[in-house]
Short mmCIF file of C-alpha atoms and ligand atoms in Angstrom, two decimals:
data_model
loop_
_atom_site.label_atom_id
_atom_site.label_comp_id
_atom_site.label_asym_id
_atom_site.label_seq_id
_atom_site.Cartn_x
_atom_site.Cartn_y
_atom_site.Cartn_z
CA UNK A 10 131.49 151.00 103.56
CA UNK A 11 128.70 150.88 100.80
CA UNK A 12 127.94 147.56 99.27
CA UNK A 13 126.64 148.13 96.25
CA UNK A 14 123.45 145.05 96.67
CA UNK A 15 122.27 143.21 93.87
CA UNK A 16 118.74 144.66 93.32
CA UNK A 17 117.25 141.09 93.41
CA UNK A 18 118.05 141.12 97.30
CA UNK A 19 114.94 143.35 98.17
CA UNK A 20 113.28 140.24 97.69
CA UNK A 21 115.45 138.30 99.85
CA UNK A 22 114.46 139.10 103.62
CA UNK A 23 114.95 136.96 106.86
CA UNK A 24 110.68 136.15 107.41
CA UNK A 25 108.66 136.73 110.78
CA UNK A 26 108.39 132.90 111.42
CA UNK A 27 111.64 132.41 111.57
CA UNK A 28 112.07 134.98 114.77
CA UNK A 29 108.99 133.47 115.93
CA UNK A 30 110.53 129.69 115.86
CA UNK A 31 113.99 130.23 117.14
CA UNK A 32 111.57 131.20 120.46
CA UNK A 33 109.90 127.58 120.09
CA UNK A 34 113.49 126.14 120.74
CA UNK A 35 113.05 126.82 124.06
CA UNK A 36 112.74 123.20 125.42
CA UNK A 37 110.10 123.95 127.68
CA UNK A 38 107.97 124.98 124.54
CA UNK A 39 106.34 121.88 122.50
CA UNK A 40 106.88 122.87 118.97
CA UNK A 41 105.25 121.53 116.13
CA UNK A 42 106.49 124.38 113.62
CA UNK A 43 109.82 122.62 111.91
CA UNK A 44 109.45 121.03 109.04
CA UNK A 45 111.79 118.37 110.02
CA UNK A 46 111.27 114.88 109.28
CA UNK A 47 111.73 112.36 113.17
CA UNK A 48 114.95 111.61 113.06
CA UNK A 49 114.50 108.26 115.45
CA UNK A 50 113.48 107.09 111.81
CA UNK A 51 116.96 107.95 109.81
CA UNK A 52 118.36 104.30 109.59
CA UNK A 53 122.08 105.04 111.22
CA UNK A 54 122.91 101.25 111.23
CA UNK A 55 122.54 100.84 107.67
CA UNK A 56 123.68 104.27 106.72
CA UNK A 57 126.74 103.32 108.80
CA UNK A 58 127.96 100.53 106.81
CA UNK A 59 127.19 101.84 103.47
CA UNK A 60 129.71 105.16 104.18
CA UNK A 61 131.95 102.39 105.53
CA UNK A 62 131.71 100.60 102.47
CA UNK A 63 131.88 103.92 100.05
CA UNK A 64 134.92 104.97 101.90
CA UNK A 65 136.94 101.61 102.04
CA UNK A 66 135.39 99.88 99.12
CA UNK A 67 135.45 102.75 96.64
CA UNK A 68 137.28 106.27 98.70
CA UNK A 69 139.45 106.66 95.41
CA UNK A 70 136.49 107.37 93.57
CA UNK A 71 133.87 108.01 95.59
CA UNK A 72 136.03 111.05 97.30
CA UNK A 73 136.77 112.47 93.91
CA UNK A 74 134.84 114.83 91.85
CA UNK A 75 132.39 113.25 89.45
CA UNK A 76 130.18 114.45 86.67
CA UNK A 77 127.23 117.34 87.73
CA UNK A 78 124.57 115.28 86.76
CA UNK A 79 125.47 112.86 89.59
CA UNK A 80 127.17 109.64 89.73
CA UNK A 81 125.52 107.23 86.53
CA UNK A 82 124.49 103.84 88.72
CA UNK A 83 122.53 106.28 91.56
CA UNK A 84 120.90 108.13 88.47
CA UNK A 85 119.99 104.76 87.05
CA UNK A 86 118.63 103.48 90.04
CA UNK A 87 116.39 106.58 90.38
CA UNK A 88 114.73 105.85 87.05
CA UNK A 89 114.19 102.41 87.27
CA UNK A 90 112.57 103.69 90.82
CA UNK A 91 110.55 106.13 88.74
CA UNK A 92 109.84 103.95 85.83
CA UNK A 93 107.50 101.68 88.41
CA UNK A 94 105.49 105.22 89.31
CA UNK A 95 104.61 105.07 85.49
CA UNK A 96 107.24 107.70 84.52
CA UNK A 97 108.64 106.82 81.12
CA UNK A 98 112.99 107.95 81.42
CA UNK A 99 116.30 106.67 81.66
CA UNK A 100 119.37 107.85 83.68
CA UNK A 101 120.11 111.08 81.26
CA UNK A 102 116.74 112.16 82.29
CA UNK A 103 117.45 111.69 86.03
CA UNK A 104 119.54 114.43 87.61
CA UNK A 105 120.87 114.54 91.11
CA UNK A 106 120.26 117.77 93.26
CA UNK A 107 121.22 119.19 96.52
CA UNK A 108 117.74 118.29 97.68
CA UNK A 109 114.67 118.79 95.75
CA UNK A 110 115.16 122.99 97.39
CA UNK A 111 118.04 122.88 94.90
CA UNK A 112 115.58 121.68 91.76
CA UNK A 113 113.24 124.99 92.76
CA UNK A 114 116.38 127.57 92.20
CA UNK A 115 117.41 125.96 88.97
CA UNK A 116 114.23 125.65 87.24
CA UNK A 117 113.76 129.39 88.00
CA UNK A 118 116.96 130.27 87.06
CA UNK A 119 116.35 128.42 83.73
CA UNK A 120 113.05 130.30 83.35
CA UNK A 121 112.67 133.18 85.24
CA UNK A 122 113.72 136.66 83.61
CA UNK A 123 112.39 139.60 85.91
CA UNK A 124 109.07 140.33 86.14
CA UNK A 125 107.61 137.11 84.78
CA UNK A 126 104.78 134.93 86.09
CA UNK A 127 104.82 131.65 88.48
CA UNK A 128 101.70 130.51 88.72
CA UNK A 129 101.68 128.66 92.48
CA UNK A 130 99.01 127.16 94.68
CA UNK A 131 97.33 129.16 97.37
CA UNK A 132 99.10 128.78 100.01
CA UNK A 133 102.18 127.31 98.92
CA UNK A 134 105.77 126.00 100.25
CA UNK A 135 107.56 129.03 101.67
CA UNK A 136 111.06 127.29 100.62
CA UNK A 137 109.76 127.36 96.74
CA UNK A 138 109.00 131.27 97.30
CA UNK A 139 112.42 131.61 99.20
CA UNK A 140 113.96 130.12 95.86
CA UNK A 141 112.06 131.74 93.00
CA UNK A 142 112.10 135.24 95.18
CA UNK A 143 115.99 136.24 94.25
CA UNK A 144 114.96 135.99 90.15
CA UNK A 145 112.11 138.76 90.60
CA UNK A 146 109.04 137.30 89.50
CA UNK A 147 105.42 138.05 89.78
CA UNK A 148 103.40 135.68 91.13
CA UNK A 149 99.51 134.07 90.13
CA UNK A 150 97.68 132.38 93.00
CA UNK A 151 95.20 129.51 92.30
CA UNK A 152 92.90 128.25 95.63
CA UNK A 153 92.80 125.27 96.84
CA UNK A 154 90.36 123.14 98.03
CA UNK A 155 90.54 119.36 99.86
CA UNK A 156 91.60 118.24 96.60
CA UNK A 157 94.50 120.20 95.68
CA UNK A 158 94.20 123.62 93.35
CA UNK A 159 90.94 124.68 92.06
CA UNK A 160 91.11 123.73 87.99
CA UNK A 161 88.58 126.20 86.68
CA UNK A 162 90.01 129.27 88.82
CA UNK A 163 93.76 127.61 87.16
CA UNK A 164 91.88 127.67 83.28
CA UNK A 165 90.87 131.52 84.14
CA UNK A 166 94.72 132.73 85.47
CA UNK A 167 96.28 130.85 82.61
CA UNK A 168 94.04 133.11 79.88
CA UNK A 169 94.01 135.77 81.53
CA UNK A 170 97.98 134.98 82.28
CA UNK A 171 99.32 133.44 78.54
CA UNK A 172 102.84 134.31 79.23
CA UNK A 173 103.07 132.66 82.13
CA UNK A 174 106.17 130.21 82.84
CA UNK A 175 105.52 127.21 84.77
CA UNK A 176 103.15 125.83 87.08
CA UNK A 177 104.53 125.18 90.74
CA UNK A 178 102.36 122.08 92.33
CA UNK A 179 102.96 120.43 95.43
CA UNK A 180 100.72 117.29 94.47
CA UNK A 181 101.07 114.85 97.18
CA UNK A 182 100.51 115.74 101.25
CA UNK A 183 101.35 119.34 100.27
CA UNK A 184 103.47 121.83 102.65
CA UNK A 185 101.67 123.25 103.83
CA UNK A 186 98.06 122.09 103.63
CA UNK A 187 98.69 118.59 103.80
CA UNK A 188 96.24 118.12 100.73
CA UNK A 189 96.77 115.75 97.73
CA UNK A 190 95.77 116.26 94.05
CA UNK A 191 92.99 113.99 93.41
CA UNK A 192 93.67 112.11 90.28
CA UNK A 193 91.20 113.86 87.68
CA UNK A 194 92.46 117.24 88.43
CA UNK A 195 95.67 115.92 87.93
CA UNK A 196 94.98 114.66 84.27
CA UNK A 197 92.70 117.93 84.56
CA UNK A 198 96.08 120.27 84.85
CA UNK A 199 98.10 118.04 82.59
CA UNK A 200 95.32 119.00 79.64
CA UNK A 201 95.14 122.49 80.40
CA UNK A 202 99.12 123.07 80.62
CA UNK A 203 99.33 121.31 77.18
CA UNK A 204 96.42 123.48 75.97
CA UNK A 205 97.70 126.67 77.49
CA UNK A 206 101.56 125.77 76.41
CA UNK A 207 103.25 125.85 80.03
CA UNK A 208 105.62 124.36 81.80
CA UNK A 209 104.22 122.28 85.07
CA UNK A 210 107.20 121.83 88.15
CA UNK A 211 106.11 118.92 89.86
CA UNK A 212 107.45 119.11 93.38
CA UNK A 213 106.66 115.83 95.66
CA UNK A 214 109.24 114.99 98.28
CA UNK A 215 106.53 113.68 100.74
CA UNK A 216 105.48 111.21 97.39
CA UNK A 217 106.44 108.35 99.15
CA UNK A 218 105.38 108.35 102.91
CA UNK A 219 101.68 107.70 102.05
CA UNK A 220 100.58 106.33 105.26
CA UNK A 221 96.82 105.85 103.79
CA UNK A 222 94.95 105.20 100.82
CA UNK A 223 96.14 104.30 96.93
CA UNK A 224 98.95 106.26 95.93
CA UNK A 225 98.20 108.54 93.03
CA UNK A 226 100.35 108.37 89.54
CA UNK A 227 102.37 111.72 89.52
CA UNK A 228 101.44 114.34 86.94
CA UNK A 229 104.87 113.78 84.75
CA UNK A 230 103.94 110.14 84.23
CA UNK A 231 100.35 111.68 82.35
CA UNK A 232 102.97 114.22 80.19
CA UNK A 233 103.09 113.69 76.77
CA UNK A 234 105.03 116.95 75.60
CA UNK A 235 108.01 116.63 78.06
CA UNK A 236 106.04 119.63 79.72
CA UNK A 237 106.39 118.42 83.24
CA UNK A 238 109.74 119.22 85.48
CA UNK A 239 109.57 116.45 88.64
CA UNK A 240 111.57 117.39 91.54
CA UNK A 241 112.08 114.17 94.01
CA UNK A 242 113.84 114.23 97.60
CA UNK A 243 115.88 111.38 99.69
CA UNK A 244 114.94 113.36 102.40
CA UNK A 245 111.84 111.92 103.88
CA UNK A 246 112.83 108.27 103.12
CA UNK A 247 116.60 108.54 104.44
CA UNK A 248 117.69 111.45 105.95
CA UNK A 249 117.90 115.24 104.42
CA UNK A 250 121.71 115.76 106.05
CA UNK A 251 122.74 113.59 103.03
CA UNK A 252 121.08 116.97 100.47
CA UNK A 253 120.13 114.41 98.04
CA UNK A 254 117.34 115.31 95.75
CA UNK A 255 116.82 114.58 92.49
CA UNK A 256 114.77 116.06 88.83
CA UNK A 257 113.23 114.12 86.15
CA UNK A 258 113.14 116.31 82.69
CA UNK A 259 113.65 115.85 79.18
CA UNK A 260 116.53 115.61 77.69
CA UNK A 261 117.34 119.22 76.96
CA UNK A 262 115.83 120.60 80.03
CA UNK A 263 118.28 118.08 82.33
CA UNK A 264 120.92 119.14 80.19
CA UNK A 265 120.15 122.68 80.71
CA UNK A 266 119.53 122.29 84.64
CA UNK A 267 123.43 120.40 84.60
CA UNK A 268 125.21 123.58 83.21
CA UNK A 269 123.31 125.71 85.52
CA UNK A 270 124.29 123.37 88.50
CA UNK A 271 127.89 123.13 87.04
CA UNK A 272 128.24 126.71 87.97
CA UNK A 273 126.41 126.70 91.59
CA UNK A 274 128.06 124.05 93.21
CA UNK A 275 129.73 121.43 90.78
CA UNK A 276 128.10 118.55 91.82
CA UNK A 277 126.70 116.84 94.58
CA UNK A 278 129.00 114.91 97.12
CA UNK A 279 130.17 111.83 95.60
CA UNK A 280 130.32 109.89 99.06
CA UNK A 281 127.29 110.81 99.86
CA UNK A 282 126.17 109.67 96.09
CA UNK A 283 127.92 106.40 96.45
CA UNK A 284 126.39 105.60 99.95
CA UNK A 285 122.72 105.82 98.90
CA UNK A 286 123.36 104.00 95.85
CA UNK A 287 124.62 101.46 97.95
CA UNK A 288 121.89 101.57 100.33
CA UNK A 289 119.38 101.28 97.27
CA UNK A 290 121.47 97.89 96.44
CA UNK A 291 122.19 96.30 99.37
CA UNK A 292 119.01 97.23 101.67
CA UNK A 293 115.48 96.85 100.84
CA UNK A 294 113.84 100.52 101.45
CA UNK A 295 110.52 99.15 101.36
CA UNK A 296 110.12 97.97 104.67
CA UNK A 297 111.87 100.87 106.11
CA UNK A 298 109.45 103.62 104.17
CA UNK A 299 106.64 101.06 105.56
CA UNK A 300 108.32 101.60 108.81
CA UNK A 301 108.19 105.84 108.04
CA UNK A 302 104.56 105.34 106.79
CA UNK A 303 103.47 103.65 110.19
CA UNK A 304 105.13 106.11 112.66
CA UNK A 305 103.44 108.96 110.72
CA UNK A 306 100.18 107.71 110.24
CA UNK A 307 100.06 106.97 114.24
CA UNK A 308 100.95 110.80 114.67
CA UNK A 309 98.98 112.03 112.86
CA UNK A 310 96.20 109.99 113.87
CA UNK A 311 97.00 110.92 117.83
CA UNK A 312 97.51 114.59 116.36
CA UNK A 313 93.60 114.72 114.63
CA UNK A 314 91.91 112.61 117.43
CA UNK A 315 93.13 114.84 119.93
CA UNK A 316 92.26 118.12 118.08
CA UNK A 317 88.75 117.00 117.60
CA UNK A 318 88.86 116.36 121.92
CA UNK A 319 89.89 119.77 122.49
CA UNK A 320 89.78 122.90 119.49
CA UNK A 321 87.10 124.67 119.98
CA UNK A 322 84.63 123.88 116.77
CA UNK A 323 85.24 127.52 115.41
CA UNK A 324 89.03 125.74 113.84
CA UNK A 325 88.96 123.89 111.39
CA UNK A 326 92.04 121.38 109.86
CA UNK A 327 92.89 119.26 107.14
CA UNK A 328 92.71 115.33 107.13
CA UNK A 329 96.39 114.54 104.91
CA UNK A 330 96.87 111.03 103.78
CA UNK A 331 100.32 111.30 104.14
CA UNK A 332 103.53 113.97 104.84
CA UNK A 333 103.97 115.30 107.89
CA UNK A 334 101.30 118.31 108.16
CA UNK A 335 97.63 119.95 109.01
CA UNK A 336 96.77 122.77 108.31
CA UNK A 337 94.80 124.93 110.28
CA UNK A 338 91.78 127.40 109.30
CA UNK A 339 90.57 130.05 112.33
CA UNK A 340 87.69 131.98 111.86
CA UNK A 341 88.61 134.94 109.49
CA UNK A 342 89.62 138.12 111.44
CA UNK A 343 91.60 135.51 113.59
CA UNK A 344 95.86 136.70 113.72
CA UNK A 345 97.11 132.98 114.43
CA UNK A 346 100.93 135.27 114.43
CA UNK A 347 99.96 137.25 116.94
CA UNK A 348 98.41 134.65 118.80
CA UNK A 349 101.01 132.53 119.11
CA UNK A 350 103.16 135.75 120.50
CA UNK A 351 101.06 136.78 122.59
CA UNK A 352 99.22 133.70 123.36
CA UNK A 353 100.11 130.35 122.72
CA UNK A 354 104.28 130.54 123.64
CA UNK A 355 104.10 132.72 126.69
CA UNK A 356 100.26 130.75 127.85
CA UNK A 357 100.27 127.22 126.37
CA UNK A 358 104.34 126.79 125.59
CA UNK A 359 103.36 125.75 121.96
CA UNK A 360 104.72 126.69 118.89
CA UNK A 361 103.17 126.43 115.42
CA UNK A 362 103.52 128.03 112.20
CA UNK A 363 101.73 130.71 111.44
CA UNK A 364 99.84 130.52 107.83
CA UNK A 365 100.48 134.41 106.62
CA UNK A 366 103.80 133.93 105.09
CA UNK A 367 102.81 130.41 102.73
CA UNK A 368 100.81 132.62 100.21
CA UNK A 369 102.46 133.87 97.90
CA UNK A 370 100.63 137.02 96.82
CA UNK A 371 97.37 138.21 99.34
CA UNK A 372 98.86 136.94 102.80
CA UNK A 373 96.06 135.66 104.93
CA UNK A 374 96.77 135.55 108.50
CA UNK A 375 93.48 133.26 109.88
CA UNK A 376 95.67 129.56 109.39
CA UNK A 377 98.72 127.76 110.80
CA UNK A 378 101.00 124.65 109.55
CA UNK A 379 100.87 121.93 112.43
CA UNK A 380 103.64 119.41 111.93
CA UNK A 381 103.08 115.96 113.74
CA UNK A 382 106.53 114.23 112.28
CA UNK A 383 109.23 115.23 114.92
CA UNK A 384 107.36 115.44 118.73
CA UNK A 385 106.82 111.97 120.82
CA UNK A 386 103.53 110.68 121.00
CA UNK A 387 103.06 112.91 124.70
CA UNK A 388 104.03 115.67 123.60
CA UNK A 389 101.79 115.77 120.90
CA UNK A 390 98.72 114.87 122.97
CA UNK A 391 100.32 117.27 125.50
CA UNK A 392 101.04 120.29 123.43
CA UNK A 393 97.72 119.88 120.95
CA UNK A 394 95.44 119.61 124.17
CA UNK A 395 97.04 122.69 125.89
CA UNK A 396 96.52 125.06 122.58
CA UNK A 397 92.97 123.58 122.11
CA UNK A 398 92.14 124.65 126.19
CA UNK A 399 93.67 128.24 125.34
CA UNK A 400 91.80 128.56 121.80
CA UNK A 401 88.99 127.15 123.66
CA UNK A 402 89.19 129.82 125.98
CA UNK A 403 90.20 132.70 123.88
CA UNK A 404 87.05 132.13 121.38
CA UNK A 405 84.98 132.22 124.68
CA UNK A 406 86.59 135.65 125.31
CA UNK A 407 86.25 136.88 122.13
CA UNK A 408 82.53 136.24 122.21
CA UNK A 409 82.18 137.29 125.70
CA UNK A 410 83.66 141.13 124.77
N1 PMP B 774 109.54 120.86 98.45
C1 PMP B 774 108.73 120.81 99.50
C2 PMP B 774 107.26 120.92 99.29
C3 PMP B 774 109.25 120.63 100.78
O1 PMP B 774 108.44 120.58 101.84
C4 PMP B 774 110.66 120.49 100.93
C5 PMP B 774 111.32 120.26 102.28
N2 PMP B 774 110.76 120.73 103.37
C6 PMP B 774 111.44 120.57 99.79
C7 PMP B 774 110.86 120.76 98.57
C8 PMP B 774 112.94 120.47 99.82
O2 PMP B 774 113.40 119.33 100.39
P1 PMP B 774 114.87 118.78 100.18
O3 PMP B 774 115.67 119.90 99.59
O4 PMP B 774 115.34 118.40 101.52
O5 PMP B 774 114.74 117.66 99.23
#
């Protein structure tokens, strides 16, 4: 039979990596590819009685459908949460997503006719691509450097770009670079989206595990022109089984995004809705994102200190604050997909991701995402020292031929 595909599915393809990763499942392979927060940290006692409570407590309700938006007392709770990070909104501002993935499909289906322009950073999160893909854009690319995307190369692709939509950021610990915004170019982008008339989607679901330094104020609480679309995730501070995400717009963009996610999937569980509302009540989260924050930051030390011991001085990486990732930079010429076929999984037993498939336009194959969140503490030191001895020796054959 012939099915007659939507034309939009050319864009929709099964990538390389993910071949490339089902072979890191192999348990004899150390893995730091996923993107998968540790779930030893998901707090199963307290998650425990809270469904207990949702189902006994409230099941009548909290089993039924509810509005799209998401259940009133979590959206409350969310922006008196956001209201201390300096972002001015009340509950009809907040609304609840499958995930902060789910906030990246909306906004372009809101925006995105065929052929227009997303401006994104260079590289940028492959699930954002994934979702703005199906609605046939073009895409902009604006470098980055240690402090997030490159303001005067931004000013140039907005004039030469004036029709372009929105602005995708990953500000915080980004995937895949692990870099953060530094606060002027965040006022920086703020002043040149209001100059330049654009939308901003502010996408930060690592925001909260900061594991050093002063957390910086997020770009929506600088917006003045409800300009700025803020996607926020449960899933690095509980658990992302639950799919809870949530956006922060104005008024008629929320509205807007609630129609569109009337028709894709109704709402979002209500149990799962009524859980984490009651976890916000009766638990204090603080201590256990503290408890996030610490585990991290140890891994990511042990993950750094131990690539400094043994990469050759040819790689370079990045130093995140915060989030789960490093990103990698090989000399240029470097394939870091073909090394780890060839190399690295069948040699060393280590899996990474390879960089190629996180830009979004020129795909540049010399870098790899290195995610310290979900191996123990030996198998980091482990699996980093065995792919520094094999880089080690494979820039020593490189030179040698
Ligand atoms: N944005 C970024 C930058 C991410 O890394 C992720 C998760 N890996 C998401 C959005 C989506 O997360 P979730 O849907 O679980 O909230």
């Amino acid at each position: 039979m012939t099915i007659r595909f939507a034309e939009r599915m050319i864009n929709v393809k099964p990538s390389a990596i993910r071949e490339l990763l089902q072979l890191g499942a192999d348990p004899a392979i150390i893995s730091f590819g996923g993107g998968y927060p540790d779930a030893s940290l998901f707090p199963l006692e307290q998650l425990n009685s809270v469904f207990q409570t949702a189902i006994l407590d409230q099941g009548r309700d909290a089993l039924q459908y509810t509005v799209s938006n998401g259940i009133p007392k979590l959206r409350a709770q969310i922006a008196e949460r956001m209201a201390k990070e300096g972002i001015k909104c009340n509950q009809e501002n907040v609304l609840i997503l499958q995930g902060g993935q789910q906030g990246l499909d909306l906004v372009a289906k809101m925006m995105v006719n065929k052929g227009d322009l997303i401006i994104t950073e260079d590289p940028t999160f492959l699930g954002a691509l994934a979702a703005f893909n199906p609605y046939e854009p073009r895409y902009a690319t604006v470098p980055m450097d240690k402090d997030g995307m490159d303001i005067n190369a931004l000013e140039r692709t907005l004039a030469a770009n004036l029709e372009a939509k929105f602005i995708y950021t990953v500000p915080d610990f980004q995937n895949p670079t692990g870099v953060t915004m530094s606060l002027s170019r965040r006022k920086e982008l703020i002043e040149l989206a209001n100059r330049y008339d654009v939308v901003i989607l502010e996408d930060t679901p690592y925001r909260e595990v900061r594991f050093e330094g002063e957390s910086l104020p997020p770009i929506k609480s600088f917006d003045t022109e409800d300009r700025v679309i803020y996607l926020g995730s449960f899933s690095k501070i509980l658990a992302p089984g639950l799919r809870l995400g949530w956006a922060v717009a104005s008024d008629d963009i929320a509205q807007r995004l609630t129609l569109l996610k009337l028709g894709a999937d109704t709402q979002c569980s209500t149990l799962n809705m009524a859980a984490v509302s009651l976890f916000l009540d009766s638990f204090d989260i603080e201590p256990h994102i503290a408890n996030i924050r610490q585990t991290y930051l140890r891994k990511k030390n042990l993950m750094l200190d131990t690539i400094r011991q043994t990469f050759p001085q040819e790689v370079s990486f990045t130093e995140p604050s915060g989030g789960m990732f490093t990103w990698l930079t090989f000399e240029y010429g470097f394939d870091a997909g073909r090394f780890m076929r060839e190399r690295a999984l069948p040699e060393a037993k280590v899996a990474y991701v390879p960089g190629a498939p996180f830009f979004a336009v020129e795909p540049k194959p010399n870098h790899a995402r290195v995610s310290y969140s979900t191996q123990t503490d030996e198998r980091i030191f482990e699996g980093i020292s065995r792919l520094g001895r094999l880089l080690k020796t494979a820039v020593h054959q490189a030179k040698a031929s």
